[in-house]
Amino acid sequence: METTTTTETKQKVYFDLTTSPHLHSKWSTKKVMWFVNLALAPTIAAALAFFGIYQALIMLTAIAFAVGTEAAIQSIRKKQVTWFDGSAALTGLLLALTLPPNFSLSATAIGSVVAIGLGKQIFGGLGYNIFNPALVGRAFLQAAFPVQITTWMKPNFAVDGITSATPLAALKFDKVFTETTPMILGNIGGSLGETSAIAVLLGGIFLIAVGIVNWRIPLSMILGMIIFGGIFWLINPQYPTPIFHILAGSFLFGAMFMATDWVTSPITNKGMWVFGLGISLVLVIIRIYGGLPEGVMYSILFMNGFVPLINKYTVPRTFGAVKENKK
């Protein structure tokens, strides 16, 4: 980086002129990634408590293959191997937490390879990927193993009436509403990381408090769900309430840990609001009119594709700039 200094000797004012980027942060990539891994601890603990110790093997498999794939590709490309920065481990862990309990270890490994290979390294590595890598891996597994990835198990500590079906599946296919308390605690059917709302919120609030997650994205998603989910519910009360939309499925997990990915989310404040509201709008439409009961993965990936446009059209006006009049 070249630095020149312009000195106005009369007024004793000094200006440092440097090349971009001009944004500075106390957070290094490595520090951020390991903090996010740490924030997932309550969700991991909840997954192990409700679905058993085997789930730890799924997480370790996903992490090992994600890290191994990253190191292998970087070595082949003769790039610096950066598996220790925590980003590959985080991708593997996030992927594992989107999988159903007792999921196949071999399929988990395939998903991790795809997540890192096609979701991240094919674009050039960390910082260049367009879509969330963990969700790319999850989308591949959804297409390749449709039965396995929609096979659920009844959780430990399940109360009477709780089945292995997820609350969204129970509502869509059996017209059965799940009570709010189990969805908050997590003793319901679902993916490893989505069932316990309170565990997800603990990790998410921690990331917001330390400044890693910008509160605008999760808040805009929640407000969007209240607005759009509320409109459909007011039109037809047989549709889920906004609270049900928020607590059921992986909405909160996506809002805290997936949509807030620094690389694949907007960088402008206004853009974050557009991004979060857009995710909720797409999600409500998928859940109500789609063939699948869930839709968080698709809605986030869909809005990931609009991030460059959102950034372009939500750039704050430069101080003192005058909008050009078009003739």
Coordinates of C-alpha atoms in Angstrom, one line a residue:
M1 CA 0.0 0.0 0.0
E2 CA 1.5 3.3 -1.1
T3 CA 1.1 6.2 1.3
T4 CA 1.7 9.9 0.4
T5 CA 1.4 12.8 2.7
T6 CA 0.1 16.3 1.7
T7 CA 1.0 19.1 4.0
E8 CA -0.5 22.5 4.0
T9 CA 2.2 24.3 5.8
K10 CA 0.2 27.5 6.3
Q11 CA -2.7 26.0 8.2
K12 CA -0.7 23.1 9.7
V13 CA -3.2 20.6 8.4
Y14 CA -2.1 17.1 7.4
F15 CA -3.9 14.6 5.2
D16 CA -2.9 11.0 4.8
L17 CA -3.8 9.8 1.3
T18 CA -3.9 6.0 1.0
T19 CA -5.2 3.4 -1.3
S20 CA -8.4 1.5 -0.5
P21 CA -9.7 -0.2 1.6
H22 CA -10.3 2.5 4.1
L23 CA -12.4 0.5 6.5
H24 CA -10.7 -0.7 9.7
S25 CA -11.8 -3.3 12.2
K26 CA -10.5 -4.8 15.4
W27 CA -11.6 -8.1 14.1
S28 CA -9.2 -10.4 12.2
T29 CA -10.7 -13.1 10.0
K30 CA -9.3 -15.8 12.3
K31 CA -10.7 -14.1 15.4
V32 CA -14.1 -13.7 13.9
M33 CA -14.3 -17.3 12.7
W34 CA -13.4 -18.8 16.0
F35 CA -15.7 -16.5 17.9
V36 CA -18.6 -17.7 15.7
N37 CA -17.6 -21.3 16.3
L38 CA -17.7 -20.5 20.0
A39 CA -21.1 -18.9 19.7
L40 CA -22.4 -22.2 18.4
A41 CA -21.6 -24.0 21.7
P42 CA -25.2 -23.7 23.1
T43 CA -26.7 -25.0 19.9
I44 CA -24.2 -27.9 19.9
A45 CA -25.0 -28.7 23.5
A46 CA -28.7 -28.7 22.8
A47 CA -28.3 -31.0 19.7
L48 CA -26.3 -33.5 21.8
A49 CA -28.8 -33.3 24.7
F50 CA -31.9 -33.9 22.5
F51 CA -30.5 -36.2 19.9
G52 CA -27.6 -38.1 21.5
I53 CA -23.9 -38.3 21.3
Y54 CA -23.8 -39.8 17.8
Q55 CA -24.5 -36.2 16.5
A56 CA -21.0 -35.3 17.6
L57 CA -19.6 -37.7 15.0
I58 CA -21.7 -35.9 12.3
M59 CA -20.2 -32.6 13.4
L60 CA -16.6 -33.9 13.6
T61 CA -16.9 -35.6 10.2
A62 CA -18.3 -32.4 8.6
I63 CA -15.5 -30.3 10.1
A64 CA -12.7 -32.8 9.3
F65 CA -13.7 -33.1 5.6
A66 CA -14.3 -29.3 5.3
V67 CA -10.9 -28.6 6.6
G68 CA -9.2 -31.4 4.6
T69 CA -10.9 -30.2 1.4
E70 CA -9.8 -26.7 2.0
A71 CA -6.2 -27.7 2.6
A72 CA -6.1 -30.0 -0.3
I73 CA -7.5 -27.5 -2.8
Q74 CA -5.2 -24.7 -1.6
S75 CA -2.2 -27.1 -1.8
I76 CA -3.1 -28.1 -5.4
R77 CA -3.5 -24.4 -6.4
K78 CA -0.2 -23.6 -4.6
K79 CA -1.9 -21.1 -2.4
Q80 CA -1.2 -20.5 1.3
V81 CA -3.0 -23.2 3.4
T82 CA -5.3 -21.3 5.7
W83 CA -7.4 -24.1 7.4
F84 CA -6.3 -22.9 10.8
D85 CA -8.2 -19.6 10.4
G86 CA -11.4 -21.4 11.4
S87 CA -13.4 -20.5 8.3
A88 CA -13.4 -24.1 6.9
A89 CA -14.2 -25.5 10.3
L90 CA -17.1 -23.1 10.7
T91 CA -18.5 -24.1 7.3
G92 CA -18.3 -27.8 8.3
L93 CA -19.9 -27.1 11.6
L94 CA -22.7 -25.0 10.2
L95 CA -23.4 -27.6 7.5
A96 CA -23.6 -30.3 10.2
L97 CA -26.1 -28.3 12.2
T98 CA -28.4 -28.1 9.2
L99 CA -28.6 -31.9 8.9
P100 CA -31.1 -34.2 10.5
P101 CA -30.1 -36.3 13.5
N102 CA -28.3 -39.6 12.8
F103 CA -27.5 -38.5 9.2
S104 CA -25.2 -40.7 7.3
L105 CA -21.5 -39.9 7.9
S106 CA -20.5 -40.6 4.3
A107 CA -23.2 -38.2 3.0
T108 CA -22.0 -35.7 5.6
A109 CA -18.5 -36.0 4.2
I110 CA -19.7 -35.5 0.6
G111 CA -21.7 -32.4 1.7
S112 CA -18.6 -30.9 3.3
V113 CA -16.5 -31.5 0.2
V114 CA -19.1 -29.8 -2.0
A115 CA -19.6 -26.9 0.5
I116 CA -15.9 -26.1 0.4
G117 CA -15.2 -27.1 -3.2
L118 CA -18.2 -25.7 -5.0
G119 CA -19.4 -23.2 -2.4
K120 CA -16.1 -21.5 -1.6
Q121 CA -12.9 -22.5 -3.3
I122 CA -14.3 -22.5 -6.9
F123 CA -14.9 -18.8 -6.5
G124 CA -11.3 -18.2 -5.3
G125 CA -11.6 -18.9 -1.6
L126 CA -12.7 -16.9 1.5
G127 CA -14.1 -13.5 0.6
Y128 CA -14.9 -14.3 -3.0
N129 CA -17.8 -16.7 -2.7
I130 CA -21.2 -15.5 -3.8
F131 CA -23.3 -18.0 -1.8
N132 CA -23.1 -19.2 1.7
P133 CA -20.8 -22.3 1.4
A134 CA -22.6 -24.3 4.1
L135 CA -25.9 -23.8 2.4
V136 CA -24.5 -24.8 -0.9
G137 CA -23.4 -28.1 0.7
R138 CA -26.9 -28.5 2.3
A139 CA -28.6 -27.8 -1.0
F140 CA -26.5 -30.5 -2.7
L141 CA -27.4 -33.0 0.0
Q142 CA -31.1 -32.0 -0.3
A143 CA -30.9 -32.9 -4.0
A144 CA -28.7 -36.0 -3.7
F145 CA -30.2 -37.6 -0.6
P146 CA -33.8 -36.3 -0.5
V147 CA -35.1 -39.2 1.7
Q148 CA -32.2 -39.2 4.3
I149 CA -32.2 -35.5 4.7
T150 CA -35.9 -35.4 5.5
T151 CA -35.9 -38.4 7.9
W152 CA -36.3 -37.1 11.5
M153 CA -36.1 -38.7 14.9
K154 CA -38.1 -38.2 18.1
P155 CA -36.0 -36.1 20.5
N156 CA -35.1 -37.0 24.0
F157 CA -37.3 -35.4 26.7
A158 CA -40.2 -35.2 24.2
V159 CA -43.5 -34.4 25.8
D160 CA -46.8 -36.1 25.0
G161 CA -47.9 -35.3 21.5
I162 CA -44.4 -34.5 20.2
T163 CA -43.6 -36.7 17.2
S164 CA -40.4 -37.1 15.1
A165 CA -41.9 -34.8 12.4
T166 CA -40.7 -31.2 12.4
P167 CA -43.3 -28.5 13.5
L168 CA -43.4 -27.2 9.9
A169 CA -44.0 -30.7 8.4
A170 CA -46.6 -31.6 11.1
L171 CA -48.5 -28.4 10.2
K172 CA -48.2 -28.7 6.4
F173 CA -49.0 -32.4 6.0
D174 CA -51.0 -33.2 9.1
K175 CA -52.5 -29.8 10.0
V176 CA -51.1 -30.1 13.6
F177 CA -49.7 -27.1 15.4
T178 CA -46.8 -27.6 17.7
E179 CA -47.0 -25.7 21.0
T180 CA -44.6 -22.7 21.6
T181 CA -42.8 -24.0 24.7
P182 CA -41.2 -27.1 23.0
M183 CA -40.1 -24.9 20.1
I184 CA -38.3 -22.5 22.5
L185 CA -36.7 -25.4 24.4
G186 CA -35.9 -27.6 21.5
N187 CA -37.4 -31.0 22.4
I188 CA -39.0 -31.3 19.0
G189 CA -38.1 -32.9 15.7
G190 CA -35.8 -31.1 13.3
S191 CA -32.3 -30.5 12.2
L192 CA -29.5 -30.5 14.8
G193 CA -29.1 -26.8 15.0
E194 CA -32.7 -25.5 14.5
T195 CA -34.8 -27.1 17.2
S196 CA -33.8 -25.0 20.3
A197 CA -34.7 -21.4 19.8
I198 CA -33.2 -20.4 23.1
A199 CA -29.8 -22.0 22.4
V200 CA -29.6 -20.3 19.0
L201 CA -30.6 -16.9 20.5
L202 CA -27.9 -17.2 23.2
G203 CA -25.2 -17.6 20.5
G204 CA -26.7 -15.0 18.2
I205 CA -27.0 -12.4 21.0
F206 CA -23.4 -13.0 22.0
L207 CA -22.3 -12.3 18.4
I208 CA -24.3 -9.1 18.3
A209 CA -23.0 -8.0 21.6
V210 CA -19.4 -8.4 20.6
G211 CA -20.0 -6.7 17.3
I212 CA -19.5 -9.6 14.9
V213 CA -23.1 -9.8 13.8
N214 CA -24.8 -6.6 12.6
W215 CA -28.2 -6.5 14.4
R216 CA -29.9 -5.1 11.3
I217 CA -30.0 -8.4 9.4
P218 CA -31.6 -10.6 12.1
L219 CA -34.0 -7.8 13.2
S220 CA -35.1 -7.1 9.6
M221 CA -35.7 -10.8 9.1
I222 CA -37.9 -11.0 12.2
L223 CA -39.7 -7.8 11.3
G224 CA -40.2 -9.1 7.8
M225 CA -41.6 -12.3 9.2
I226 CA -44.0 -10.4 11.4
I227 CA -45.2 -8.2 8.5
F228 CA -45.4 -10.8 5.7
G229 CA -46.3 -13.8 7.8
G230 CA -48.9 -11.6 9.6
I231 CA -50.5 -10.5 6.3
F232 CA -51.0 -14.0 5.2
W233 CA -52.3 -15.0 8.6
L234 CA -54.8 -12.2 8.7
I235 CA -56.0 -13.2 5.3
N236 CA -56.4 -16.8 6.3
P237 CA -56.0 -17.8 10.0
Q238 CA -55.3 -21.4 8.9
Y239 CA -51.8 -20.2 7.9
P240 CA -49.1 -20.1 10.5
T241 CA -48.9 -17.2 12.9
P242 CA -45.7 -15.0 12.7
I243 CA -44.5 -16.4 16.0
F244 CA -44.8 -19.9 14.7
H245 CA -42.9 -18.9 11.5
I246 CA -40.1 -17.5 13.7
L247 CA -39.8 -20.3 16.2
A248 CA -40.4 -23.2 13.8
G249 CA -37.7 -24.6 11.5
S250 CA -34.4 -23.0 11.0
F251 CA -35.5 -19.4 10.8
L252 CA -33.6 -18.2 13.8
F253 CA -30.6 -20.3 13.0
G254 CA -30.5 -18.8 9.5
A255 CA -31.1 -15.3 10.9
M256 CA -28.2 -15.5 13.4
F257 CA -25.6 -17.6 11.7
M258 CA -26.4 -18.0 7.9
A259 CA -27.8 -14.7 6.6
T260 CA -25.2 -12.7 8.6
D261 CA -22.2 -14.2 6.9
W262 CA -19.9 -11.2 6.2
V263 CA -19.0 -12.4 2.7
T264 CA -22.4 -13.1 1.3
S265 CA -24.5 -10.3 3.0
P266 CA -24.8 -6.6 2.1
I267 CA -22.3 -4.1 3.4
T268 CA -24.5 -1.1 3.6
N269 CA -27.0 -0.5 6.4
K270 CA -29.9 0.1 4.1
G271 CA -28.9 -2.9 2.1
M272 CA -29.0 -5.1 5.2
W273 CA -32.7 -4.1 5.7
V274 CA -33.5 -4.9 2.1
F275 CA -31.7 -8.2 2.4
G276 CA -33.4 -9.3 5.6
L277 CA -36.9 -8.3 4.5
G278 CA -36.3 -10.0 1.2
I279 CA -35.3 -13.3 2.9
S280 CA -38.5 -13.3 5.0
L281 CA -40.7 -12.5 2.1
V282 CA -39.3 -15.3 0.0
L283 CA -39.5 -17.7 3.0
V284 CA -43.1 -17.0 3.7
I285 CA -44.0 -17.6 0.1
I286 CA -42.1 -20.9 0.0
R287 CA -43.5 -22.1 3.3
I288 CA -47.1 -21.3 2.3
Y289 CA -47.1 -22.2 -1.4
G290 CA -44.1 -24.5 -1.8
G291 CA -44.0 -28.2 -1.8
L292 CA -41.5 -28.4 1.0
P293 CA -42.5 -27.2 4.5
E294 CA -39.2 -25.4 5.1
G295 CA -37.5 -22.8 2.9
V296 CA -34.8 -20.9 4.9
M297 CA -32.0 -22.4 2.9
Y298 CA -33.5 -21.4 -0.5
S299 CA -34.5 -18.0 0.7
I300 CA -31.0 -17.1 1.9
L301 CA -29.3 -18.5 -1.2
F302 CA -31.8 -16.6 -3.4
M303 CA -31.1 -13.3 -1.7
N304 CA -27.3 -14.0 -1.7
G305 CA -27.6 -13.7 -5.5
F306 CA -29.0 -10.2 -5.2
V307 CA -26.3 -8.9 -2.8
P308 CA -24.2 -7.2 -5.5
L309 CA -27.2 -5.3 -6.8
I310 CA -28.3 -4.4 -3.3
N311 CA -24.9 -3.1 -2.5
K312 CA -24.8 -1.1 -5.7
Y313 CA -28.2 0.6 -5.2
T314 CA -27.9 1.3 -1.5
V315 CA -24.5 3.0 -1.4
P316 CA -24.8 6.1 0.9
R317 CA -24.6 9.4 -0.9
T318 CA -21.1 10.9 -0.6
F319 CA -21.0 13.9 1.8
G320 CA -21.5 17.0 -0.4
A321 CA -22.4 15.1 -3.5
V322 CA -25.2 16.4 -5.7
K323 CA -27.5 14.1 -7.5
E324 CA -27.1 14.4 -11.3
N325 CA -30.2 15.6 -13.1
K326 CA -31.0 13.5 -16.1
K327 CA -32.2 15.4 -19.1

